[in-house]
Coordinates of C-alpha atoms in Angstrom, one line a residue:
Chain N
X1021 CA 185.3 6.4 -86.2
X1022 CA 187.9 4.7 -88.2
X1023 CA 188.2 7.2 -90.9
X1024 CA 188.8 9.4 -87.8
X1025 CA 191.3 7.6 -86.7
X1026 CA 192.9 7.7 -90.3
X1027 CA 192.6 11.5 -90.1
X1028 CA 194.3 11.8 -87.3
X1029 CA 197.3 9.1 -88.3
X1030 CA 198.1 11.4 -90.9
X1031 CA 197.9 14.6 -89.5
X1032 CA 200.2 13.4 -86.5
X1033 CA 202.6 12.1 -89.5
X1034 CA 202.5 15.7 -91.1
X1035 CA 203.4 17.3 -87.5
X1036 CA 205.9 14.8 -86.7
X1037 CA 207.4 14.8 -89.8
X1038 CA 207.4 19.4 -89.6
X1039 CA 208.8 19.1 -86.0
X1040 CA 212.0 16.6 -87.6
X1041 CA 212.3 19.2 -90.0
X1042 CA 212.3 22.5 -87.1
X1043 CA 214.2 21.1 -84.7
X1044 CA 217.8 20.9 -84.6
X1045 CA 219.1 17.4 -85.1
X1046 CA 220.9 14.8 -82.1
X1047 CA 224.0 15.3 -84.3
X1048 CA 224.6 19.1 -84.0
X1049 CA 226.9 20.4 -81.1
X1050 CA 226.6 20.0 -77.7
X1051 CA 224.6 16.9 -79.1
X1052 CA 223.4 16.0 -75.5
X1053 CA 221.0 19.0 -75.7
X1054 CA 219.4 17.9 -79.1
X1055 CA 219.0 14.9 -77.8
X1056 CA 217.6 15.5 -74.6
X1057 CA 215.0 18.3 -76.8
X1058 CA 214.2 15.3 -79.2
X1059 CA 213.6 12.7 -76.7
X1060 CA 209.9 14.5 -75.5
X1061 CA 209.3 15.6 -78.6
X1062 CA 209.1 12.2 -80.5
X1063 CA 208.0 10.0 -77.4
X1064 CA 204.6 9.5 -79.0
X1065 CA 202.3 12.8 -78.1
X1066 CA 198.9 12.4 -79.6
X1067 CA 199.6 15.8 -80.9
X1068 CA 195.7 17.6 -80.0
X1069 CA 197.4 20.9 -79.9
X1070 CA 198.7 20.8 -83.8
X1071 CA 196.0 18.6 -84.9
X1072 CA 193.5 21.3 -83.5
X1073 CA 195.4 24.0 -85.1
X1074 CA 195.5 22.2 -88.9
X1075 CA 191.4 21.8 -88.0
X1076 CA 190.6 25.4 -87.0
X1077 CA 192.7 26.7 -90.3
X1078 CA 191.0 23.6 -92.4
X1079 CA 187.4 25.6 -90.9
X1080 CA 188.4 28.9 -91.8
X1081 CA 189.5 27.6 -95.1
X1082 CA 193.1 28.0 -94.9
X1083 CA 195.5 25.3 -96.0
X1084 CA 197.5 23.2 -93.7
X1085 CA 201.3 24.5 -95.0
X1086 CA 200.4 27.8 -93.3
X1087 CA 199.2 26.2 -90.1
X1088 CA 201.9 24.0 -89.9
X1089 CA 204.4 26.4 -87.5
X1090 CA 201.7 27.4 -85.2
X1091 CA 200.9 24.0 -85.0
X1092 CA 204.0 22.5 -84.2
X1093 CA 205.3 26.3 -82.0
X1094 CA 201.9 25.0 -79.6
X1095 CA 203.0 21.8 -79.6
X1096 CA 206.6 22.2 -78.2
X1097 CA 205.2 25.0 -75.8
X1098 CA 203.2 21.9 -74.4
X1099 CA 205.7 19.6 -74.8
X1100 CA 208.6 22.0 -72.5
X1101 CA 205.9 22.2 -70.1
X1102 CA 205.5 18.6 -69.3
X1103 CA 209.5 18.6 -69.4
X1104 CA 209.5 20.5 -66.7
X1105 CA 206.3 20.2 -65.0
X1106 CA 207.7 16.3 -64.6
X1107 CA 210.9 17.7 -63.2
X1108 CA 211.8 16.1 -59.4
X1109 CA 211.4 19.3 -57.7
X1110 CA 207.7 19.7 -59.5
X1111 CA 205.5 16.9 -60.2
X1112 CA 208.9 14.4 -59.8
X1113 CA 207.5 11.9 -62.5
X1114 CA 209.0 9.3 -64.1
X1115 CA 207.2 8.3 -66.9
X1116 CA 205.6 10.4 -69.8
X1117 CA 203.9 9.2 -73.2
X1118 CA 204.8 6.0 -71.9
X1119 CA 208.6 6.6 -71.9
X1120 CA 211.2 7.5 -68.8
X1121 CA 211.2 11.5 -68.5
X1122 CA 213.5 13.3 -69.7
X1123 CA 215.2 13.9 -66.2
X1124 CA 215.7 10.2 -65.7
X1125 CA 217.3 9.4 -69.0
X1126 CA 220.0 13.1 -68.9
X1127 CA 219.8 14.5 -65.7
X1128 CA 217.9 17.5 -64.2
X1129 CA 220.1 19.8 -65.2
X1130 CA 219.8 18.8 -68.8
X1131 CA 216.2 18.3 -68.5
X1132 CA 215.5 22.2 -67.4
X1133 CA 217.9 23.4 -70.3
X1134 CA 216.5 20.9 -73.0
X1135 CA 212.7 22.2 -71.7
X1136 CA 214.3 25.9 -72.2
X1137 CA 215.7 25.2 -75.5
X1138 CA 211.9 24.1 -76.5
X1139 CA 210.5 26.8 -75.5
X1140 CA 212.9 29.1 -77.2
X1141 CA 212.5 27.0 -80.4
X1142 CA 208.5 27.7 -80.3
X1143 CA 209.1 31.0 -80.7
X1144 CA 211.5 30.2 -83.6
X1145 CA 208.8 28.5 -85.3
X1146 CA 205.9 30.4 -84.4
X1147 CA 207.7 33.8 -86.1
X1148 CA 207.6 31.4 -89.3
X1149 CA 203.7 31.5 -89.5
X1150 CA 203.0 33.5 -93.1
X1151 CA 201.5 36.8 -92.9
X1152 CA 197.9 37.4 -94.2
X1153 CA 195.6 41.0 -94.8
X1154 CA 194.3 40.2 -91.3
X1155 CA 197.8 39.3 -89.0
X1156 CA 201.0 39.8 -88.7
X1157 CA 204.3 38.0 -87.2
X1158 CA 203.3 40.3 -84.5
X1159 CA 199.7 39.0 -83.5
X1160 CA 201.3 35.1 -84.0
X1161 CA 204.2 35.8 -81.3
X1162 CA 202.0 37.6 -79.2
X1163 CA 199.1 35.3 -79.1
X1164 CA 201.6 32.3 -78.6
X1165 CA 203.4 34.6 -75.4
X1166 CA 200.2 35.3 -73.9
X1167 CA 199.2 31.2 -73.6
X1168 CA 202.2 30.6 -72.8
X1169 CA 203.0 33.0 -69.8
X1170 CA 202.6 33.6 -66.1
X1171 CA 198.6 34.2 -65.8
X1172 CA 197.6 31.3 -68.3
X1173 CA 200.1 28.4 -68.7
X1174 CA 202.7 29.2 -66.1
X1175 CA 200.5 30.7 -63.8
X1176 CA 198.1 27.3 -63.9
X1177 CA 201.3 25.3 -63.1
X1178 CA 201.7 27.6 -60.4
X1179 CA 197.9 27.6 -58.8
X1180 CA 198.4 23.5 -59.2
X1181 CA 201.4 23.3 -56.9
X1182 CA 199.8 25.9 -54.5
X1183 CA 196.4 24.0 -54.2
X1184 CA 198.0 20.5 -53.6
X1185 CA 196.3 19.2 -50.6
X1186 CA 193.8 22.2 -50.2
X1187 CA 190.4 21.9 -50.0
X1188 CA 189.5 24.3 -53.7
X1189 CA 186.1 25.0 -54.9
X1190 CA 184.6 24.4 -58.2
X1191 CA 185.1 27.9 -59.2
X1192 CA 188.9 27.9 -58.5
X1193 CA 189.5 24.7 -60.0
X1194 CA 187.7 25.7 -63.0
X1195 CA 190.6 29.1 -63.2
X1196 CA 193.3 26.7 -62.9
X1197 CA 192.5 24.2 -65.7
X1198 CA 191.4 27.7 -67.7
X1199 CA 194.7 28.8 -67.2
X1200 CA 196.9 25.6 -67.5
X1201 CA 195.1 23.5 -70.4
X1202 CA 192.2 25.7 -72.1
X1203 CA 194.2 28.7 -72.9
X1204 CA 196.9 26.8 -74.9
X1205 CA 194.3 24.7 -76.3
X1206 CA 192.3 27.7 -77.1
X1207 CA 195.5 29.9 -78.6
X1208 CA 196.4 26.5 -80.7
X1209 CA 192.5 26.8 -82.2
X1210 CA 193.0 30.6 -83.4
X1211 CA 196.6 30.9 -84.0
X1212 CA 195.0 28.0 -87.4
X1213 CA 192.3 30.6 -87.7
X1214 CA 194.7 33.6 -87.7
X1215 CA 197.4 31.6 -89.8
X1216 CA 193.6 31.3 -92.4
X1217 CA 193.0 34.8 -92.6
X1218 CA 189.9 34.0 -90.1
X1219 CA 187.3 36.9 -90.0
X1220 CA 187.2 38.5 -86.3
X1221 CA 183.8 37.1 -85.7
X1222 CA 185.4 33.3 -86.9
X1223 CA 188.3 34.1 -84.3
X1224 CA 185.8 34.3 -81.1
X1225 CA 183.9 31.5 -82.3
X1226 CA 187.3 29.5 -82.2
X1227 CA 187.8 30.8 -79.2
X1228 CA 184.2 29.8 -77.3
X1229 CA 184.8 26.4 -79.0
X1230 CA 188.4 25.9 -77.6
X1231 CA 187.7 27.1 -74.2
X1232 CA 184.7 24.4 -73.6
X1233 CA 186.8 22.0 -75.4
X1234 CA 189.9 22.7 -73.0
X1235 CA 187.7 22.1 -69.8
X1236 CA 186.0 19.2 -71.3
X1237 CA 189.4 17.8 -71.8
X1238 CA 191.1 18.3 -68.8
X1239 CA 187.6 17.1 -66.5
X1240 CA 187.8 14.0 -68.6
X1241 CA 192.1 13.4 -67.9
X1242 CA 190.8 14.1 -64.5
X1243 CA 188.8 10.9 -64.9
X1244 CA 190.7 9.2 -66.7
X1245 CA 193.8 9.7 -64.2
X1246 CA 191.1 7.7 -61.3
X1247 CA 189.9 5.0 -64.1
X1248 CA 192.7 4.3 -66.1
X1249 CA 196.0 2.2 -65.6
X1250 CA 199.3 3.5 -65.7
X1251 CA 199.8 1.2 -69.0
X1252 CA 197.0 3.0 -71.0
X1253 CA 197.7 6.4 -69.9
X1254 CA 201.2 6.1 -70.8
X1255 CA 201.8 8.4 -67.5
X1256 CA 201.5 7.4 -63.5
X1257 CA 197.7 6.6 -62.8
X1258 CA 196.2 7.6 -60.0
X1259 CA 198.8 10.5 -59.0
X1260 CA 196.7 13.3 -58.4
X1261 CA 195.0 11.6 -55.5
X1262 CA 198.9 10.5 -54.3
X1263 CA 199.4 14.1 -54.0
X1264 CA 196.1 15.4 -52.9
X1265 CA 195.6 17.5 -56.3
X1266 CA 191.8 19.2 -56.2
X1267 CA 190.1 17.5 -59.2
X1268 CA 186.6 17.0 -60.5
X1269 CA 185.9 13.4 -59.4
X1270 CA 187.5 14.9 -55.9
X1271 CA 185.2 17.5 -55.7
X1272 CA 182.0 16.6 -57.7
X1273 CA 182.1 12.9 -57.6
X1274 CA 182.9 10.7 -60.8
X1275 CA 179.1 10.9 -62.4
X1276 CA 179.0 14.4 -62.0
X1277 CA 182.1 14.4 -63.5
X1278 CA 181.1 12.5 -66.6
X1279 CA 177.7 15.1 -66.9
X1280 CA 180.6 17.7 -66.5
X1281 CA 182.3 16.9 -69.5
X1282 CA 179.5 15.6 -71.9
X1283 CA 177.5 19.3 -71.0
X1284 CA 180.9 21.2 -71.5
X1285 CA 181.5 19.0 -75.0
X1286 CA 178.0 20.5 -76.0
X1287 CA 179.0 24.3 -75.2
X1288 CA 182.2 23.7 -77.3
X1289 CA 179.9 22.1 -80.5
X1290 CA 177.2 25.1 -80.0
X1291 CA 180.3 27.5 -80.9
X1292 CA 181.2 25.6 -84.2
X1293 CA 177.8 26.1 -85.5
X1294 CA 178.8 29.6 -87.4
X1295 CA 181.4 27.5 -89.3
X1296 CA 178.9 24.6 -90.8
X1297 CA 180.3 21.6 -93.0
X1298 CA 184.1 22.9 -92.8
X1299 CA 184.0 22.1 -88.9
X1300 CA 183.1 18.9 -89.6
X1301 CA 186.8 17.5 -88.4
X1302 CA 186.6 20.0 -85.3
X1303 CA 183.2 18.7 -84.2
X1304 CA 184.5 14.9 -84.4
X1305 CA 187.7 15.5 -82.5
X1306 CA 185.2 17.1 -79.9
X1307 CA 183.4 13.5 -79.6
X1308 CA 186.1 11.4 -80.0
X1309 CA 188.0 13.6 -76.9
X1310 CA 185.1 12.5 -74.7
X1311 CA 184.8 8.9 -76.0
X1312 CA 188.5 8.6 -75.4
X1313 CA 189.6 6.5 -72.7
X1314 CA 193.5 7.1 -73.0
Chain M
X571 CA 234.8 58.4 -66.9
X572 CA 232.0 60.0 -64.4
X573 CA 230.4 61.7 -67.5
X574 CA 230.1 57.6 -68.6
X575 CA 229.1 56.6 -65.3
X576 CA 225.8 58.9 -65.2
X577 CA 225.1 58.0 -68.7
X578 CA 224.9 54.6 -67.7
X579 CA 222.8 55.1 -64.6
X580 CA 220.5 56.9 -66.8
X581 CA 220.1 54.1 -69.0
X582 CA 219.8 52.2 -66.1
X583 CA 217.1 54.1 -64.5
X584 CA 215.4 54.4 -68.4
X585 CA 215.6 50.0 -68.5
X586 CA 214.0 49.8 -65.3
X587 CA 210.8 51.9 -66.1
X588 CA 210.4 50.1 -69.2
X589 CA 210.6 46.8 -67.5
X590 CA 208.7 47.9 -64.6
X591 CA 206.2 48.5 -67.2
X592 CA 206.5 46.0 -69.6
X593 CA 206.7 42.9 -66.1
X594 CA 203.3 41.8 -65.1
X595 CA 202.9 43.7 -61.6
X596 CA 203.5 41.5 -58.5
X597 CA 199.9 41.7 -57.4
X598 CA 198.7 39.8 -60.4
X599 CA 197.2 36.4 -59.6
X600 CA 198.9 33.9 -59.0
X601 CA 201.1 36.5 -57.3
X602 CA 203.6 34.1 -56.6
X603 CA 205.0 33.1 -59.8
X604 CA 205.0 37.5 -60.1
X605 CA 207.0 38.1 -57.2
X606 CA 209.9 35.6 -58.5
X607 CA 209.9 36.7 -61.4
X608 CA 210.4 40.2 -60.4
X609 CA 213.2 39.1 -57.8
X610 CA 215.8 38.5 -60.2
X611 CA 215.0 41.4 -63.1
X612 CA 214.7 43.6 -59.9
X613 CA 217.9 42.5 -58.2
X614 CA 220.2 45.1 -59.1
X615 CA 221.7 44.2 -62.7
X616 CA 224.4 46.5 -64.9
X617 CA 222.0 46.3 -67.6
X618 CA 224.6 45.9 -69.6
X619 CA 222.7 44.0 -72.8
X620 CA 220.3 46.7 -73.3
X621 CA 222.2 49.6 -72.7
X622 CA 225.0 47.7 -76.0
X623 CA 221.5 47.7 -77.3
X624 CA 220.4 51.3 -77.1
X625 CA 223.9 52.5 -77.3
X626 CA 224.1 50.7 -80.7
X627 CA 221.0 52.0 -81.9
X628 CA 222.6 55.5 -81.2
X629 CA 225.2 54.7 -83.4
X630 CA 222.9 53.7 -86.1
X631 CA 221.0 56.9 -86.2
X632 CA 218.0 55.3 -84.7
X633 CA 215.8 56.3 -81.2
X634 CA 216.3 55.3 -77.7
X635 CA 212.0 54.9 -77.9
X636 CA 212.3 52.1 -80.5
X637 CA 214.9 50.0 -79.2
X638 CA 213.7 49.8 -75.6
X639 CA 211.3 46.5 -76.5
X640 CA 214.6 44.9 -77.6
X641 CA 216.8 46.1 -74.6
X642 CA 214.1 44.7 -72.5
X643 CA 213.9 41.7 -73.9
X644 CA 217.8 40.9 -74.1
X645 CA 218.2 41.7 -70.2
X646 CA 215.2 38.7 -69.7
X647 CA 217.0 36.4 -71.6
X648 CA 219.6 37.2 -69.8
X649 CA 217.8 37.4 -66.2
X650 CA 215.7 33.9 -66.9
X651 CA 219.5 32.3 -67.4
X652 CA 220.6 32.8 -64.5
X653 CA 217.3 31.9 -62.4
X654 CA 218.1 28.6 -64.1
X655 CA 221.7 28.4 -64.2
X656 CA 221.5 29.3 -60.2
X657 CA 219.4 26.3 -59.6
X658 CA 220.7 22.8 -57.4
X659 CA 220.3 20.9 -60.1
X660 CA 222.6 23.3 -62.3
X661 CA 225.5 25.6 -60.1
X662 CA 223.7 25.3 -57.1
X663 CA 224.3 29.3 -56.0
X664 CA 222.3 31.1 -53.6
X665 CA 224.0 34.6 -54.5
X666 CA 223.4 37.1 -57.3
X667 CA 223.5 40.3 -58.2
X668 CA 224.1 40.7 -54.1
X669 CA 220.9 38.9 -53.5
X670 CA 219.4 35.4 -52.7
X671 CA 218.6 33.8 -55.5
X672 CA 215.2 33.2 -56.8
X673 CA 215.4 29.4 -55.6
X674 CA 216.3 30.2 -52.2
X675 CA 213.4 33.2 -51.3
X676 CA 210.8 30.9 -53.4
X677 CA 211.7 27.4 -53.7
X678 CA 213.4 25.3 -56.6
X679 CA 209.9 24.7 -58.4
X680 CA 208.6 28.6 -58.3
X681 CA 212.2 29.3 -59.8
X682 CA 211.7 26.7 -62.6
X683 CA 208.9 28.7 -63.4
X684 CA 209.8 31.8 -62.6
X685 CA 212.8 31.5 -65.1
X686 CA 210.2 30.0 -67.8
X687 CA 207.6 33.2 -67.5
X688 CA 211.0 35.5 -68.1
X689 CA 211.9 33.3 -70.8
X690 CA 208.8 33.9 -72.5
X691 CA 207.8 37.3 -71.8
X692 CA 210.9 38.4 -73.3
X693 CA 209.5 37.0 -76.4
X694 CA 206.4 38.8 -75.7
X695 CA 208.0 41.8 -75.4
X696 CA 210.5 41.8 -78.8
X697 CA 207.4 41.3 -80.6
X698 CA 206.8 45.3 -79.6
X699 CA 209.9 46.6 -81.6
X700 CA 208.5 48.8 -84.1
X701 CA 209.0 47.7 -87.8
X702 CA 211.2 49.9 -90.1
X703 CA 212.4 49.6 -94.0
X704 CA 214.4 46.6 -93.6
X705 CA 213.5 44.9 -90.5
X706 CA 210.2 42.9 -89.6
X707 CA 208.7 41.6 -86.4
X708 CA 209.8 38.3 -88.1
X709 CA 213.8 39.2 -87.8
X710 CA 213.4 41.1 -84.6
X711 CA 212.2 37.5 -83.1
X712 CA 214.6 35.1 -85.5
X713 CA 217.6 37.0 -84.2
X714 CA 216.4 36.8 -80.2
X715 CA 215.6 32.8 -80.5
X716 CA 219.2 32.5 -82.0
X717 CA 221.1 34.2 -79.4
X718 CA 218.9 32.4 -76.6
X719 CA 218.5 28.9 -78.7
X720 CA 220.7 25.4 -78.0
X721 CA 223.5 26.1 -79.8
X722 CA 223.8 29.9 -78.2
X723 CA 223.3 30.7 -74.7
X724 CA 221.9 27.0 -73.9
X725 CA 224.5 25.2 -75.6
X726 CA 227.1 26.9 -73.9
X727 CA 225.7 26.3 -70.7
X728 CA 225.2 22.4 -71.7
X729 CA 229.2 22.7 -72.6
X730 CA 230.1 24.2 -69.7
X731 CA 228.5 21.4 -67.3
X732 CA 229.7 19.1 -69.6
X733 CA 233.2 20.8 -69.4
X734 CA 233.6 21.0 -65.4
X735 CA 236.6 19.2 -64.2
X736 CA 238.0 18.6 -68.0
X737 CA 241.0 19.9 -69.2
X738 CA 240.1 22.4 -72.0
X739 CA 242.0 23.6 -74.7
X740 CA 241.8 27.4 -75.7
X741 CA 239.8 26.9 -78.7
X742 CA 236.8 24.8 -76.9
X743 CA 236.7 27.6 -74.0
X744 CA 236.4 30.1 -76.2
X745 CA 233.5 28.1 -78.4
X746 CA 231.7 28.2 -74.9
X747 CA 232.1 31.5 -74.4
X748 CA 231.2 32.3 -77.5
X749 CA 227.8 30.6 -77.4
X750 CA 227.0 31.3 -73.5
X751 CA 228.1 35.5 -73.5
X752 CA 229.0 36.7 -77.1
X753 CA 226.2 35.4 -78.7
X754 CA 223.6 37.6 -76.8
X755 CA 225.9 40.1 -76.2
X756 CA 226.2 40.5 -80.0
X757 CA 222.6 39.8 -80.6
X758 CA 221.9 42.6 -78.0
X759 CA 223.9 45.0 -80.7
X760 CA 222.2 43.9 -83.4
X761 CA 219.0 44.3 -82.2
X762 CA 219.5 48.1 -81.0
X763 CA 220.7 48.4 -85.1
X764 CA 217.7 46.8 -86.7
X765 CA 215.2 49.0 -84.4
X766 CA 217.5 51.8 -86.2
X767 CA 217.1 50.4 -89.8
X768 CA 220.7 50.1 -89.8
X769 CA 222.2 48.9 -93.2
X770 CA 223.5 45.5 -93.7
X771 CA 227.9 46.5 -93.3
X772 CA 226.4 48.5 -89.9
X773 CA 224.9 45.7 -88.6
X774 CA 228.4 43.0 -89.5
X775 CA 230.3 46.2 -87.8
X776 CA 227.9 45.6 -84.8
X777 CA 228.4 41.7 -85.0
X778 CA 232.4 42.1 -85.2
X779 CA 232.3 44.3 -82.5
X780 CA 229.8 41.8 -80.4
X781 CA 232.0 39.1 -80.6
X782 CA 235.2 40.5 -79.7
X783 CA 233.8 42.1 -76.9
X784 CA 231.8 39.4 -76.0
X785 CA 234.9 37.3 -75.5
X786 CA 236.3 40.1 -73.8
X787 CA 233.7 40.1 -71.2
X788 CA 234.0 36.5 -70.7
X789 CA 237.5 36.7 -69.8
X790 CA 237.9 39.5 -67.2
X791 CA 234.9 38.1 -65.8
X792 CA 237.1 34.8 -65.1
X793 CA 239.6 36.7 -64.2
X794 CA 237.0 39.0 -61.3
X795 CA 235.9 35.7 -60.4
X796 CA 239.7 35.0 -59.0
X797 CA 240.6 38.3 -57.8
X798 CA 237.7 39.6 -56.3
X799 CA 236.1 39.3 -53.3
X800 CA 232.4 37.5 -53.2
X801 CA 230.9 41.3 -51.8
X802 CA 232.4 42.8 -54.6
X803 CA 230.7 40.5 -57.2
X804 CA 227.6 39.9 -55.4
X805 CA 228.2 36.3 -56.5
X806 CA 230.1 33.8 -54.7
X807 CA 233.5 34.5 -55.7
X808 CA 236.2 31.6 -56.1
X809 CA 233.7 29.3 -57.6
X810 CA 235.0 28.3 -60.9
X811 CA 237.8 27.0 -59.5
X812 CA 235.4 25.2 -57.0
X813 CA 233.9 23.0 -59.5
X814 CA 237.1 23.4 -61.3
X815 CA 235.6 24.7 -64.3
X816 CA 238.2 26.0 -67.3
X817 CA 238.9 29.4 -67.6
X818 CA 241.1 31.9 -69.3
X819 CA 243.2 32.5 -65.9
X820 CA 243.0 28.1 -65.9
X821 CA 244.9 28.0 -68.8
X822 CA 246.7 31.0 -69.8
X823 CA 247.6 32.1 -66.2
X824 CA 246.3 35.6 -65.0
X825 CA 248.9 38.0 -66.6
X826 CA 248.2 36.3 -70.3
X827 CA 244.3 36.4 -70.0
X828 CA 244.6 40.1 -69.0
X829 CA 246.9 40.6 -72.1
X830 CA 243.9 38.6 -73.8
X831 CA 241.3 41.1 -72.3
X832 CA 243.0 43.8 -74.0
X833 CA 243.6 41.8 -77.3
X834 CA 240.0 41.2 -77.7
X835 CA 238.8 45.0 -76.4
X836 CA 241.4 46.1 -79.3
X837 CA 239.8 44.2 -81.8
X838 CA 236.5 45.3 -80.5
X839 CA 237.0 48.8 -81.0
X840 CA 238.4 48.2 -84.6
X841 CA 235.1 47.6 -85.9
X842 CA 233.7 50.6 -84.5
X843 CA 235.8 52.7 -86.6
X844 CA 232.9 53.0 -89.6
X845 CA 230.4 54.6 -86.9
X846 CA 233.1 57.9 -86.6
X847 CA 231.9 60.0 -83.4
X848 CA 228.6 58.3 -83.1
X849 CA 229.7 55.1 -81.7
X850 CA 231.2 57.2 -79.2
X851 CA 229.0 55.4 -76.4
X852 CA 230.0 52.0 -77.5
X853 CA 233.6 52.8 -77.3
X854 CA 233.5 54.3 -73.6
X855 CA 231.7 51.4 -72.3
X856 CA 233.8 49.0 -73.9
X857 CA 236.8 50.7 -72.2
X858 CA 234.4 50.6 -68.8
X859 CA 234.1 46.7 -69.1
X860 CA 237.7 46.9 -69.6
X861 CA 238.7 48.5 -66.2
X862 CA 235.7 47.1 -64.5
X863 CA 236.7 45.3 -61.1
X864 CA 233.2 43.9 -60.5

């Protein structure tokens, strides 16, 4: 597990050090802006979305130069939803990666345009990805948009706020973490494979993977969010039962919840069978999301 | 001018049915986040980015067919900035375009979001314009993140908060106006030349052209803003002085920025002059904006 740990070390250090490079620095006018854009940004993400990416493109045999601006575009297209998602007339949260939000340390008003100037950078980067015989600029921007938008990403925000203190099934939980944490997770896993030149057949087994993967995750942050302190999770513990949020351990109870996400975890490794010894890093990130307890 | 006038309502009409088209339809789960999102780009807009747009690529040689992705696209930029520049947290106005805003008919946190699923399927949608001998998905997308980016339109709304109730000079007004309505005004312009494969002195004649009328728009829109009445508009009238916010009538006094308005049309239509007959279009409507009084 250490030499996992290593792994990921350094491939945070290559995003982090890509996302210095993309992003505009504090210095350059109106300054409060870049500031407020870099204060998220570098407030100590664990960076799954990139790290995901660099592993699907490392699977497909692609090199991690070309997966660098998908990874980092799916990065700040989480990273401007938080932003906002931790905004006082959304979630109204005051502490993120274990730091004040963004709101408290510029203002709303800063916070919204700093979350919009993210997003807008995303798609700066993203158009950056290098071409290959299979994709185009084209199929990069588009796949990006489509995680992104109102019926995955947005549209799982939205379905969150409307089912806050609704009694929700299994069924439409399951739609809303589909829409608000598997798809971008799923789009980071392909946009590598695209960015590698990844056959089509490649491409949908990325896709199977990161869809399991992206419930597994978000059943375990559901769990965690119960079982966790504040201090570890580097966010407010124990907020989705504050605000009467459906989650797994609501609904099924926390041991059904644990089978939930170790049976999920072994969907997602069944799909990275096609890819054998090169999904080696993919099919450790899979365990060590479900050993995780931060 | 009425010859002009249904030229523009047909371009109108054409903008509409392509983003009727292009906008997820309202029924579309979650429906909500739809419906606001259609609120604003349905509210009754001039249009006036993507018919510059169309109108430039008319100039260029080029069809109305390939730059309606980036006509669409420019008017969402524009749309999704004022969903969020409407907001409490930002200028707090619950008029536009004639009609409550998006915050008031759906609530502050639906507009958030709202304003972010325009923001990003304007991306979406750029990544449609059809390729040509000079220009690539890759520029169509660069030049759209530049004109929407923090130091374009976001900056200049950062500089604008940060410039209410300051005394301005000239030259730091016009640097906001420059970034908050030349810059995708201009990129608008551009865009309409690349879908036309317009060569590289076309497209600085475009950029010229954008800038100076740009800055002319800026200006008799301060100037509406103190002479007309809020029905007129179809925003709340009055309200730069309200936050006392600098503008050209602020510091030049009404009869100067007119002269100004002029000025900067002039210069406008000086870099049309390498177009002859075909920029024809982009000459009336500059004259139009002129003599606008709403």
């Amino acid at each position: 597990m250490s030499e996992l740990k290593a792994y990921l070390r350094e491939q945070q250090r290559t995003v982090d050090a890509a996302l210095q490079q993309f992003l505009p620095r504090s210095s350059v006018r109106p300054s409060t802006v870049h500031r407020a854009m870099r204060h998220p940004v570098f407030a100590g993400g664990k960076r799954l979305r990139p790290i995901l990416c660099l592993a699907a493109a490392e699977a497909c045999g692609g090199t991690r130069e070309d997966a660098i601006p998908p990874a980092c575009a799916a990065e700040l297209i989480h990273t401007y939803s938080l932003v906002h998602d931790d905004l006082p007339c959304m979630d109204n949260d005051d502490l993120r990666r274990g730091q004040p939000t963004t709101h408290v340390v510029f203002g709303e008003n800063v916070a919204v345009l700093a979350g919009d100037g993210i997003l807008t950078e995303a798609f700066a980067i993203i158009a950056q990805t290098p071409e290959n015989k299979r994709y185009r600029t084209r199929d990069y921007v588009t796949e990006l948009a489509f995680a992104a938008d109102s019926r995955r990403l947005i549209g799982g925000q939205v379905m969150d706020l409307e089912g806050e203190g609704k009694d929700l099934t299994k069924a439409q939980l399951v739609r809303i973490h589909e829409a608000k944490t598997a798809a971008l997770l799923t789009s980071s896993l392909r946009l590598g494979g695209m960015s590698a030149n990844a056959s089509p057949s490649r491409l949908q087994a990325l896709t199977d993977f990161g869809r399991s993967l992206g419930l597994a995750f978000q059943v375990i942050d559901d769990i965690l969010d119960v079982t966790q302190s504040t201090e570890k999770l580097g966010k407010t513990a124990g907020k989705d039962a504050e605000v009467s949020k459906a989650t797994y351990p609501a609904i099924l109870g926390l041991e059904k919840s644990k089978q939930e996400a170790h049976r999920l975890t072994r969907k997602a490794l069944a799909a990275l069978q096609a890819f054998g010894r090169r999904a080696n890093r993919l099919d450790q990130i899979a365990h060590y999301l479900l050993d995780r307890d931060y």
